């Protein structure tokens, strides 16, 4: 039996005919950034998270809101691990303003947490107080945050019974 190993046959070019949905591409980038942070490859994580934020910011669809909020978390985390939190504060403030204008509660909650964490890291308590005082929708934003973390907190507290 002879095998035909010639390259004369035209194979279909799958990369040209297939297009990815932006949400899928952003999610895969998000997973790559998480892997880079877990593997302590922080310089590449900073670069990849910056590219991810720029990619997510190009789209204005509501389906990108949740991925965008997680992208900002990893963006902030990568910069926090490299001790560069002050560099990202203007971008976080801009993204927070955009989330407020677009009525994105998940983005508002995540970015408010990241900004408060940034301010507290640099001991800018007055600015943190002004940011929270300026927030008109604090109760609904904090309810989202509590809804996310309360079950974990209650499970943790149940490990320590009262005397």
PDB file of C-alpha atoms in Angstrom, residues 56-57 59-60 62 65 72 90-105 107-108 111 115:
ATOM      1  CA  UNK A  56     -12.879  44.485  26.529  1.00  0.00           C
ATOM      2  CA  UNK A  57     -13.120  48.290  26.487  1.00  0.00           C
ATOM      3  CA  UNK A  59     -16.991  46.558  23.022  1.00  0.00           C
ATOM      4  CA  UNK A  60     -20.085  48.183  24.418  1.00  0.00           C
ATOM      5  CA  UNK A  62     -24.011  44.164  27.835  1.00  0.00           C
ATOM      6  CA  UNK A  65     -20.009  43.446  31.454  1.00  0.00           C
ATOM      7  CA  UNK A  72     -10.454  44.531  35.818  1.00  0.00           C
ATOM      8  CA  UNK A  90      -6.750  56.710  36.563  1.00  0.00           C
ATOM      9  CA  UNK A  91      -7.878  53.808  34.384  1.00  0.00           C
ATOM     10  CA  UNK A  92      -9.930  52.351  37.250  1.00  0.00           C
ATOM     11  CA  UNK A  93     -11.589  55.723  37.854  1.00  0.00           C
ATOM     12  CA  UNK A  94     -12.419  56.062  34.160  1.00  0.00           C
ATOM     13  CA  UNK A  95     -13.831  52.548  34.039  1.00  0.00           C
ATOM     14  CA  UNK A  96     -15.871  53.205  37.187  1.00  0.00           C
ATOM     15  CA  UNK A  97     -17.352  56.353  35.670  1.00  0.00           C
ATOM     16  CA  UNK A  98     -18.211  54.408  32.511  1.00  0.00           C
ATOM     17  CA  UNK A  99     -19.841  51.617  34.546  1.00  0.00           C
ATOM     18  CA  UNK A 100     -21.973  54.171  36.399  1.00  0.00           C
ATOM     19  CA  UNK A 101     -23.074  55.830  33.164  1.00  0.00           C
ATOM     20  CA  UNK A 102     -23.894  52.468  31.561  1.00  0.00           C
ATOM     21  CA  UNK A 103     -25.831  51.260  34.647  1.00  0.00           C
ATOM     22  CA  UNK A 104     -23.569  48.228  35.060  1.00  0.00           C
ATOM     23  CA  UNK A 105     -24.008  47.158  38.713  1.00  0.00           C
ATOM     24  CA  UNK A 107     -18.829  46.574  37.102  1.00  0.00           C
ATOM     25  CA  UNK A 108     -19.638  49.299  39.617  1.00  0.00           C
ATOM     26  CA  UNK A 111     -14.465  48.750  40.398  1.00  0.00           C
ATOM     27  CA  UNK A 115     -10.602  51.609  43.940  1.00  0.00           C
TER      28      UNK A 115
END
